[in-house]
PDB file of C-alpha atoms in Angstrom:
ATOM      1  CA  MET E 154     103.297 121.734 117.480  1.00 95.00           C
ATOM      2  CA  GLU E 155     102.458 122.223 121.150  1.00 97.00           C
ATOM      3  CA  THR E 156     103.654 119.895 123.896  1.00 98.00           C
ATOM      4  CA  VAL E 157     100.701 118.998 126.119  1.00 98.00           C
ATOM      5  CA  SER E 158     102.609 116.677 128.450  1.00 98.00           C
ATOM      6  CA  GLU E 159     105.721 114.508 128.674  1.00 98.00           C
ATOM      7  CA  ASN E 160     106.239 111.781 131.266  1.00 98.00           C
ATOM      8  CA  ALA E 161     109.107 109.381 131.897  1.00 98.00           C
ATOM      9  CA  SER E 162     108.055 105.799 131.180  1.00 98.00           C
ATOM     10  CA  HIS E 163     110.192 102.651 131.123  1.00 98.00           C
ATOM     11  CA  GLY E 164     113.308 104.721 130.535  1.00 98.00           C
ATOM     12  CA  GLY E 165     111.721 106.573 127.633  1.00 98.00           C
ATOM     13  CA  VAL E 166     109.220 109.392 127.238  1.00 98.00           C
ATOM     14  CA  GLN E 167     105.457 109.254 126.820  1.00 98.00           C
ATOM     15  CA  GLY E 168     104.408 112.519 125.241  1.00 98.00           C
ATOM     16  CA  VAL E 169     101.136 114.107 124.163  1.00 98.00           C
ATOM     17  CA  TYR E 170     101.134 116.836 121.513  1.00 98.00           C
ATOM     18  CA  ARG E 171      98.678 119.131 119.759  1.00 98.00           C
ATOM     19  CA  HIS E 172      98.888 120.740 116.325  1.00 98.00           C
ATOM     20  CA  ARG E 173      96.747 122.402 113.691  1.00 98.00           C
ATOM     21  CA  SER E 174      95.820 119.814 111.078  1.00 98.00           C
ATOM     22  CA  GLU E 175      95.448 120.888 107.472  1.00 98.00           C
ATOM     23  CA  ALA E 176      93.865 117.562 106.528  1.00 98.00           C
ATOM     24  CA  CYS E 177      91.159 117.773 109.205  1.00 98.00           C
ATOM     25  CA  ALA E 178      90.948 121.589 109.365  1.00 98.00           C
ATOM     26  CA  CYS E 179      91.004 121.608 113.159  1.00 98.00           C
ATOM     27  CA  ASP E 180      93.344 121.092 116.092  1.00 98.00           C
ATOM     28  CA  MET E 181      94.368 117.459 116.557  1.00 98.00           C
ATOM     29  CA  THR E 182      95.975 115.747 119.539  1.00 98.00           C
ATOM     30  CA  PHE E 183      98.202 112.673 119.333  1.00 98.00           C
ATOM     31  CA  ALA E 184     100.587 110.736 121.572  1.00 98.00           C
ATOM     32  CA  VAL E 185     104.105 109.402 120.953  1.00 98.00           C
ATOM     33  CA  TYR E 186     106.041 106.942 123.081  1.00 98.00           C
ATOM     34  CA  LEU E 187     109.792 107.156 122.482  1.00 98.00           C
ATOM     35  CA  PRO E 188     111.784 104.258 123.967  1.00 98.00           C
ATOM     36  CA  PRO E 189     115.137 104.875 125.665  1.00 98.00           C
ATOM     37  CA  GLN E 190     116.947 103.729 122.505  1.00 98.00           C
ATOM     38  CA  ALA E 191     115.742 106.909 120.786  1.00 98.00           C
ATOM     39  CA  GLN E 192     118.319 108.826 122.822  1.00 97.00           C
ATOM     40  CA  GLN E 193     121.039 107.196 120.687  1.00 97.00           C
ATOM     41  CA  GLY E 194     119.376 107.433 117.277  1.00 97.00           C
ATOM     42  CA  ARG E 195     116.255 106.927 115.229  1.00 98.00           C
ATOM     43  CA  VAL E 196     114.042 103.962 116.086  1.00 98.00           C
ATOM     44  CA  PRO E 197     111.351 102.120 114.095  1.00 98.00           C
ATOM     45  CA  VAL E 198     107.708 102.871 114.810  1.00 98.00           C
ATOM     46  CA  VAL E 199     104.431 101.047 115.317  1.00 98.00           C
ATOM     47  CA  TRP E 200     101.255 103.045 114.771  1.00 98.00           C
ATOM     48  CA  TYR E 201      98.376 102.141 117.074  1.00 98.00           C
ATOM     49  CA  LEU E 202      94.932 103.024 115.696  1.00 98.00           C
ATOM     50  CA  SER E 203      92.153 103.060 118.271  1.00 98.00           C
ATOM     51  CA  GLY E 204      88.508 102.059 118.092  1.00 98.00           C
ATOM     52  CA  LEU E 205      85.096 103.675 118.351  1.00 98.00           C
ATOM     53  CA  THR E 206      84.672 106.394 121.023  1.00 97.00           C
ATOM     54  CA  CYS E 207      88.416 106.411 121.811  1.00 98.00           C
ATOM     55  CA  THR E 208      90.918 109.276 121.708  1.00 98.00           C
ATOM     56  CA  HIS E 209      94.724 109.110 121.685  1.00 97.00           C
ATOM     57  CA  GLU E 210      94.542 108.555 125.443  1.00 98.00           C
ATOM     58  CA  ASN E 211      92.676 105.247 125.779  1.00 97.00           C
ATOM     59  CA  ALA E 212      95.339 102.907 124.443  1.00 98.00           C
ATOM     60  CA  MET E 213      98.137 105.114 125.758  1.00 98.00           C
ATOM     61  CA  THR E 214      96.932 104.543 129.332  1.00 98.00           C
ATOM     62  CA  LYS E 215      95.215 101.123 129.083  1.00 98.00           C
ATOM     63  CA  ALA E 216      97.073  98.973 126.560  1.00 98.00           C
ATOM     64  CA  ALA E 217     100.378  99.015 128.504  1.00 98.00           C
ATOM     65  CA  LEU E 218     102.518  98.943 125.371  1.00 98.00           C
ATOM     66  CA  GLN E 219     105.279 101.223 126.679  1.00 98.00           C
ATOM     67  CA  GLY E 220     107.221  98.520 128.510  1.00 98.00           C
ATOM     68  CA  HIS E 221     107.170  96.221 125.497  1.00 98.00           C
ATOM     69  CA  ALA E 222     108.173  99.082 123.196  1.00 98.00           C
ATOM     70  CA  ALA E 223     111.073  99.956 125.486  1.00 98.00           C
ATOM     71  CA  LEU E 224     112.224  96.327 125.558  1.00 98.00           C
ATOM     72  CA  HIS E 225     112.332  96.111 121.767  1.00 98.00           C
ATOM     73  CA  GLY E 226     113.381  99.687 121.001  1.00 98.00           C
ATOM     74  CA  VAL E 227     110.371 100.812 118.963  1.00 98.00           C
ATOM     75  CA  ALA E 228     108.310 103.991 119.134  1.00 98.00           C
ATOM     76  CA  VAL E 229     104.512 103.840 119.363  1.00 98.00           C
ATOM     77  CA  ILE E 230     102.241 106.568 117.964  1.00 98.00           C
ATOM     78  CA  TYR E 231      98.611 106.930 119.040  1.00 98.00           C
ATOM     79  CA  PRO E 232      96.590 109.236 116.751  1.00 98.00           C
ATOM     80  CA  ASP E 233      93.108 110.404 117.640  1.00 98.00           C
ATOM     81  CA  THR E 234      90.174 108.619 115.981  1.00 98.00           C
ATOM     82  CA  SER E 235      88.506 111.654 114.396  1.00 98.00           C
ATOM     83  CA  PRO E 236      88.558 115.429 114.066  1.00 98.00           C
ATOM     84  CA  ARG E 237      87.061 117.241 117.042  1.00 97.00           C
ATOM     85  CA  GLY E 238      86.032 120.673 118.233  1.00 94.00           C
ATOM     86  CA  GLU E 239      83.627 123.481 117.605  1.00 92.00           C
ATOM     87  CA  GLY E 240      82.325 123.499 114.057  1.00 94.00           C
ATOM     88  CA  VAL E 241      83.183 119.826 113.450  1.00 98.00           C
ATOM     89  CA  ALA E 242      80.138 117.757 112.470  1.00 98.00           C
ATOM     90  CA  ASP E 243      78.902 115.168 114.953  1.00 98.00           C
ATOM     91  CA  ASP E 244      76.056 112.733 115.526  1.00 97.00           C
ATOM     92  CA  ASP E 245      74.135 111.646 118.607  1.00 96.00           C
ATOM     93  CA  ALA E 246      75.097 108.005 117.964  1.00 96.00           C
ATOM     94  CA  TYR E 247      78.402 106.793 119.420  1.00 96.00           C
ATOM     95  CA  ASP E 248      79.385 105.089 116.170  1.00 96.00           C
ATOM     96  CA  LEU E 249      79.238 108.071 113.811  1.00 97.00           C
ATOM     97  CA  GLY E 250      80.898 111.465 113.877  1.00 98.00           C
ATOM     98  CA  GLN E 251      83.419 112.533 116.492  1.00 98.00           C
ATOM     99  CA  GLY E 252      85.234 109.493 117.861  1.00 98.00           C
ATOM    100  CA  ALA E 253      84.212 107.423 114.829  1.00 98.00           C
ATOM    101  CA  GLY E 254      86.227 108.605 111.840  1.00 98.00           C
ATOM    102  CA  PHE E 255      86.699 105.074 110.393  1.00 98.00           C
ATOM    103  CA  TYR E 256      90.028 106.182 108.843  1.00 98.00           C
ATOM    104  CA  VAL E 257      88.450 107.341 105.565  1.00 98.00           C
ATOM    105  CA  ASN E 258      88.342 110.621 103.640  1.00 98.00           C
ATOM    106  CA  ALA E 259      84.694 111.665 103.763  1.00 98.00           C
ATOM    107  CA  THR E 260      83.157 112.970 100.558  1.00 98.00           C
ATOM    108  CA  GLU E 261      79.616 113.580 101.810  1.00 98.00           C
ATOM    109  CA  ALA E 262      78.036 116.452 103.749  1.00 98.00           C
ATOM    110  CA  PRO E 263      78.319 117.344 106.577  1.00 98.00           C
ATOM    111  CA  TRP E 264      81.475 115.258 107.079  1.00 98.00           C
ATOM    112  CA  ALA E 265      83.657 116.188 104.103  1.00 98.00           C
ATOM    113  CA  PRO E 266      85.215 119.438 105.444  1.00 97.00           C
ATOM    114  CA  HIS E 267      86.879 117.749 108.450  1.00 98.00           C
ATOM    115  CA  PHE E 268      86.667 113.966 108.321  1.00 98.00           C
ATOM    116  CA  ARG E 269      89.817 113.205 106.345  1.00 98.00           C
ATOM    117  CA  MET E 270      91.375 110.699 108.710  1.00 98.00           C
ATOM    118  CA  TYR E 271      92.934 108.617 105.929  1.00 98.00           C
ATOM    119  CA  ASP E 272      95.038 111.553 104.724  1.00 98.00           C
ATOM    120  CA  TYR E 273      95.775 112.524 108.307  1.00 98.00           C
ATOM    121  CA  VAL E 274      97.131 109.107 109.314  1.00 98.00           C
ATOM    122  CA  VAL E 275      98.840 108.252 106.028  1.00 98.00           C
ATOM    123  CA  GLU E 276     100.328 111.607 105.035  1.00 97.00           C
ATOM    124  CA  GLU E 277     100.079 114.532 107.436  1.00 98.00           C
ATOM    125  CA  LEU E 278     100.874 113.005 110.823  1.00 98.00           C
ATOM    126  CA  PRO E 279     103.783 110.856 109.538  1.00 98.00           C
ATOM    127  CA  GLY E 280     105.338 113.986 108.069  1.00 97.00           C
ATOM    128  CA  LEU E 281     104.988 115.806 111.357  1.00 98.00           C
ATOM    129  CA  VAL E 282     106.418 113.073 113.583  1.00 97.00           C
ATOM    130  CA  GLY E 283     109.205 112.264 111.142  1.00 97.00           C
ATOM    131  CA  ALA E 284     110.364 115.874 111.289  1.00 97.00           C
ATOM    132  CA  ASN E 285     110.118 116.256 115.073  1.00 98.00           C
ATOM    133  CA  PHE E 286     111.015 112.922 116.688  1.00 98.00           C
ATOM    134  CA  ALA E 287     113.863 110.395 116.508  1.00 98.00           C
ATOM    135  CA  ILE E 288     111.821 107.976 114.417  1.00 98.00           C
ATOM    136  CA  ASP E 289     113.010 106.017 111.380  1.00 98.00           C
ATOM    137  CA  MET E 290     110.152 106.512 108.930  1.00 97.00           C
ATOM    138  CA  GLU E 291     111.627 103.845 106.635  1.00 97.00           C
ATOM    139  CA  ARG E 292     110.614 101.224 109.215  1.00 98.00           C
ATOM    140  CA  GLN E 293     106.906 101.535 109.983  1.00 98.00           C
ATOM    141  CA  GLY E 294     104.349  99.018 111.205  1.00 98.00           C
ATOM    142  CA  VAL E 295     100.693  99.523 112.044  1.00 98.00           C
ATOM    143  CA  THR E 296      98.236  97.842 114.402  1.00 98.00           C
ATOM    144  CA  GLY E 297      94.885  98.723 115.899  1.00 98.00           C
ATOM    145  CA  HIS E 298      91.818  97.580 117.799  1.00 98.00           C
ATOM    146  CA  SER E 299      88.263  97.190 116.444  1.00 98.00           C
ATOM    147  CA  MET E 300      87.635 100.216 114.190  1.00 98.00           C
ATOM    148  CA  GLY E 301      91.391 100.805 114.488  1.00 98.00           C
ATOM    149  CA  GLY E 302      92.073  97.216 113.420  1.00 98.00           C
ATOM    150  CA  HIS E 303      89.983  97.955 110.333  1.00 98.00           C
ATOM    151  CA  GLY E 304      92.081 101.073 109.788  1.00 98.00           C
ATOM    152  CA  ALA E 305      95.370  99.235 110.274  1.00 98.00           C
ATOM    153  CA  LEU E 306      94.537  96.475 107.802  1.00 98.00           C
ATOM    154  CA  THR E 307      93.097  98.707 105.096  1.00 98.00           C
ATOM    155  CA  ILE E 308      95.734 101.427 105.358  1.00 98.00           C
ATOM    156  CA  ALA E 309      98.567  98.892 105.251  1.00 98.00           C
ATOM    157  CA  MET E 310      97.144  97.065 102.241  1.00 98.00           C
ATOM    158  CA  ARG E 311      96.665 100.350 100.399  1.00 98.00           C
ATOM    159  CA  ASN E 312     100.211 101.494 101.252  1.00 97.00           C
ATOM    160  CA  PRO E 313     102.459  98.408 101.114  1.00 97.00           C
ATOM    161  CA  ASP E 314     105.472 100.578 100.296  1.00 96.00           C
ATOM    162  CA  ARG E 315     104.953 102.508 103.546  1.00 95.00           C
ATOM    163  CA  PHE E 316     104.308  99.713 106.034  1.00 97.00           C
ATOM    164  CA  ARG E 317     106.485  96.673 106.570  1.00 97.00           C
ATOM    165  CA  SER E 318     104.162  95.004 109.057  1.00 98.00           C
ATOM    166  CA  VAL E 319     100.506  94.975 110.087  1.00 98.00           C
ATOM    167  CA  SER E 320      98.550  93.310 112.871  1.00 98.00           C
ATOM    168  CA  ALA E 321      95.141  93.801 114.463  1.00 98.00           C
ATOM    169  CA  PHE E 322      93.133  93.188 117.613  1.00 98.00           C
ATOM    170  CA  ALA E 323      89.492  92.234 116.944  1.00 98.00           C
ATOM    171  CA  PRO E 324      89.294  94.239 113.704  1.00 98.00           C
ATOM    172  CA  ILE E 325      86.076  95.216 111.962  1.00 98.00           C
ATOM    173  CA  ALA E 326      87.064  92.884 109.172  1.00 98.00           C
ATOM    174  CA  HIS E 327      84.274  93.134 106.594  1.00 98.00           C
ATOM    175  CA  PRO E 328      82.556  96.494 107.167  1.00 98.00           C
ATOM    176  CA  SER E 329      80.664  96.570 103.883  1.00 97.00           C
ATOM    177  CA  THR E 330      78.555  93.653 105.205  1.00 96.00           C
ATOM    178  CA  SER E 331      78.330  94.722 108.861  1.00 96.00           C
ATOM    179  CA  ASP E 332      76.239  97.163 110.867  1.00 93.00           C
ATOM    180  CA  TRP E 333      79.631  98.465 112.001  1.00 95.00           C
ATOM    181  CA  GLY E 334      80.532  99.690 108.550  1.00 96.00           C
ATOM    182  CA  ARG E 335      77.572 100.028 106.219  1.00 97.00           C
ATOM    183  CA  LYS E 336      76.130 102.936 108.193  1.00 97.00           C
ATOM    184  CA  GLN E 337      79.434 104.783 108.439  1.00 97.00           C
ATOM    185  CA  LEU E 338      80.698 104.107 104.918  1.00 98.00           C
ATOM    186  CA  ALA E 339      77.375 105.253 103.485  1.00 98.00           C
ATOM    187  CA  ALA E 340      77.399 108.405 105.609  1.00 98.00           C
ATOM    188  CA  TYR E 341      81.009 109.336 104.850  1.00 98.00           C
ATOM    189  CA  LEU E 342      81.422 108.042 101.289  1.00 98.00           C
ATOM    190  CA  GLY E 343      77.907 107.858  99.858  1.00 97.00           C
ATOM    191  CA  GLU E 344      75.688 104.969  98.848  1.00 95.00           C
ATOM    192  CA  ASP E 345      77.825 103.780  95.898  1.00 93.00           C
ATOM    193  CA  ARG E 346      79.404 100.600  97.247  1.00 93.00           C
ATOM    194  CA  GLU E 347      82.221 100.762  94.710  1.00 93.00           C
ATOM    195  CA  GLY E 348      83.670 103.541  96.847  1.00 93.00           C
ATOM    196  CA  TRP E 349      83.620 101.303  99.912  1.00 97.00           C
ATOM    197  CA  LYS E 350      85.884  98.596  98.503  1.00 95.00           C
ATOM    198  CA  GLY E 351      89.090 100.423  99.394  1.00 96.00           C
ATOM    199  CA  HIS E 352      88.060 100.394 103.046  1.00 97.00           C
ATOM    200  CA  ASP E 353      87.173  96.734 103.532  1.00 98.00           C
ATOM    201  CA  ALA E 354      90.006  94.394 104.547  1.00 98.00           C
ATOM    202  CA  CYS E 355      88.400  91.283 103.094  1.00 98.00           C
ATOM    203  CA  LEU E 356      87.815  92.931  99.720  1.00 98.00           C
ATOM    204  CA  LEU E 357      91.287  94.489  99.678  1.00 97.00           C
ATOM    205  CA  LEU E 358      92.890  91.104 100.353  1.00 97.00           C
ATOM    206  CA  ALA E 359      91.146  89.709  97.290  1.00 96.00           C
ATOM    207  CA  GLU E 360      92.028  92.719  95.129  1.00 96.00           C
ATOM    208  CA  ARG E 361      95.531  93.648  96.285  1.00 95.00           C
ATOM    209  CA  GLY E 362      96.766  91.012  98.720  1.00 95.00           C
ATOM    210  CA  TRP E 363      99.490  91.715 101.250  1.00 96.00           C
ATOM    211  CA  HIS E 364     103.235  91.450 100.681  1.00 94.00           C
ATOM    212  CA  SER E 365     104.116  89.888 104.042  1.00 95.00           C
ATOM    213  CA  ASP E 366     102.319  88.055 106.840  1.00 97.00           C
ATOM    214  CA  LEU E 367      99.670  89.197 109.336  1.00 97.00           C
ATOM    215  CA  LEU E 368      98.951  88.659 113.026  1.00 98.00           C
ATOM    216  CA  ILE E 369      95.302  88.783 114.134  1.00 98.00           C
ATOM    217  CA  ASP E 370      93.982  88.260 117.660  1.00 98.00           C
ATOM    218  CA  GLN E 371      90.249  87.920 118.277  1.00 98.00           C
ATOM    219  CA  GLY E 372      88.523  87.289 121.596  1.00 98.00           C
ATOM    220  CA  ALA E 373      86.259  84.242 121.343  1.00 98.00           C
ATOM    221  CA  SER E 374      83.924  85.797 123.939  1.00 98.00           C
ATOM    222  CA  ASP E 375      83.866  89.211 122.252  1.00 98.00           C
ATOM    223  CA  GLN E 376      80.416  90.711 122.764  1.00 98.00           C
ATOM    224  CA  PHE E 377      80.629  92.357 119.317  1.00 98.00           C
ATOM    225  CA  ILE E 378      81.950  89.378 117.383  1.00 98.00           C
ATOM    226  CA  ASP E 379      78.984  89.219 114.982  1.00 98.00           C
ATOM    227  CA  LEU E 380      79.692  92.817 113.937  1.00 98.00           C
ATOM    228  CA  LEU E 381      83.416  92.189 113.494  1.00 98.00           C
ATOM    229  CA  LYS E 382      83.075  89.279 111.028  1.00 98.00           C
ATOM    230  CA  PRO E 383      86.282  87.393 111.940  1.00 98.00           C
ATOM    231  CA  GLU E 384      85.106  84.357 109.962  1.00 98.00           C
ATOM    232  CA  SER E 385      85.067  86.487 106.808  1.00 98.00           C
ATOM    233  CA  LEU E 386      88.662  87.607 107.395  1.00 98.00           C
ATOM    234  CA  ALA E 387      89.793  84.041 108.091  1.00 98.00           C
ATOM    235  CA  ALA E 388      88.151  82.920 104.849  1.00 98.00           C
ATOM    236  CA  ALA E 389      89.746  85.772 102.894  1.00 98.00           C
ATOM    237  CA  LEU E 390      93.180  84.939 104.286  1.00 98.00           C
ATOM    238  CA  ALA E 391      92.728  81.306 103.307  1.00 97.00           C
ATOM    239  CA  ALA E 392      91.337  82.120  99.857  1.00 97.00           C
ATOM    240  CA  THR E 393      94.275  84.415  99.073  1.00 97.00           C
ATOM    241  CA  ARG E 394      96.754  82.061 100.776  1.00 97.00           C
ATOM    242  CA  THR E 395      98.108  84.975 102.800  1.00 97.00           C
ATOM    243  CA  PRO E 396     100.647  83.909 105.449  1.00 97.00           C
ATOM    244  CA  SER E 397      99.040  84.706 108.762  1.00 97.00           C
ATOM    245  CA  VAL E 398      98.597  83.847 112.414  1.00 98.00           C
ATOM    246  CA  PHE E 399      94.899  84.134 113.332  1.00 98.00           C
ATOM    247  CA  ARG E 400      94.267  83.404 117.001  1.00 98.00           C
ATOM    248  CA  MET E 401      90.833  83.007 118.582  1.00 98.00           C
ATOM    249  CA  GLN E 402      91.532  83.694 122.248  1.00 98.00           C
ATOM    250  CA  PRO E 403      89.162  81.765 124.545  1.00 98.00           C
ATOM    251  CA  GLY E 404      87.414  83.769 127.259  1.00 98.00           C
ATOM    252  CA  TYR E 405      88.498  87.216 126.041  1.00 98.00           C
ATOM    253  CA  ASP E 406      86.071  90.013 125.224  1.00 98.00           C
ATOM    254  CA  HIS E 407      86.413  93.309 123.338  1.00 98.00           C
ATOM    255  CA  SER E 408      87.949  95.331 126.172  1.00 98.00           C
ATOM    256  CA  TYR E 409      91.398  96.793 126.720  1.00 98.00           C
ATOM    257  CA  PHE E 410      92.097  93.866 129.062  1.00 98.00           C
ATOM    258  CA  PHE E 411      92.188  91.784 125.875  1.00 98.00           C
ATOM    259  CA  VAL E 412      94.483  94.263 124.106  1.00 98.00           C
ATOM    260  CA  GLU E 413      96.776  94.564 127.119  1.00 98.00           C
ATOM    261  CA  THR E 414      97.068  90.784 127.450  1.00 98.00           C
ATOM    262  CA  PHE E 415      98.333  90.250 123.907  1.00 98.00           C
ATOM    263  CA  GLY E 416      99.939  93.641 123.261  1.00 98.00           C
ATOM    264  CA  GLY E 417     103.411  92.361 124.056  1.00 98.00           C
ATOM    265  CA  ASP E 418     103.085  89.664 121.401  1.00 98.00           C
ATOM    266  CA  HIS E 419     102.158  92.258 118.809  1.00 98.00           C
ATOM    267  CA  ILE E 420     104.995  94.657 119.650  1.00 98.00           C
ATOM    268  CA  ALA E 421     107.521  91.797 119.526  1.00 98.00           C
ATOM    269  CA  TRP E 422     106.068  90.576 116.217  1.00 98.00           C
ATOM    270  CA  HIS E 423     106.359  94.053 114.660  1.00 98.00           C
ATOM    271  CA  ALA E 424     109.848  94.579 116.077  1.00 98.00           C
ATOM    272  CA  GLU E 425     111.091  91.415 114.355  1.00 98.00           C
ATOM    273  CA  ARG E 426     109.691  92.520 111.006  1.00 98.00           C
ATOM    274  CA  LEU E 427     111.008  96.061 111.425  1.00 98.00           C
ATOM    275  CA  GLY E 428     114.522  94.720 111.819  1.00 94.00           C
ATOM    276  CA  VAL E 429     115.077  95.356 115.517  1.00 88.00           C
TER     277      VAL E 429
END
């Protein structure tokens, strides 16, 4: 693992690191914020999964989570959103290929050799950070924005023994019925919709449920709201009687200004459930 940069932030350290990924068969870059409490011992962690076109850097520099993480004594990890580099398949569209991994393990050509973001986020990267940073891997939460909100919800529901808490900002909630989802799931996983069910939060709620509660924030003025399907997620939460706080935030759009505004609420909510 190579250290790209480390900067002091709110008494802790914001670092960026690079390593060779076996899951994605390429070099991957990720960021870790360690709060000052990590100097005394291991701290719980919140994973932040980013949205379409983003890298590890967008939320690290725009979401302003470091101060909240320092206040509550939690680490924050920002993975990249896809494999990248020479020889990695891509597409001219912004919503497929590099920057648009959708947190699945691709089975279809040309994506299958590298696009294994589910294994990367669930298995490989946790092993790496657990071995190299003062992070308590028994206390993990996950959140994300847009495509990353989709990833947070689906990964948590598929791994309830791994994650104690999950929240999301404007998640792609029902991708199997949305133009942000059908295209990508078909490209990465094939046309058989049975294979899509494990990557759709609404369908997973009906099939598996969730062992705790959820926090969802959605901007009421989000320019992509019809693609996100928040009404489907609200209906699924009600149908499964899942304890949840679902907030439609008036006037807010899909930008990082929205994430930054409510990021402190999410970090505090995770910290409480992670036993801080």
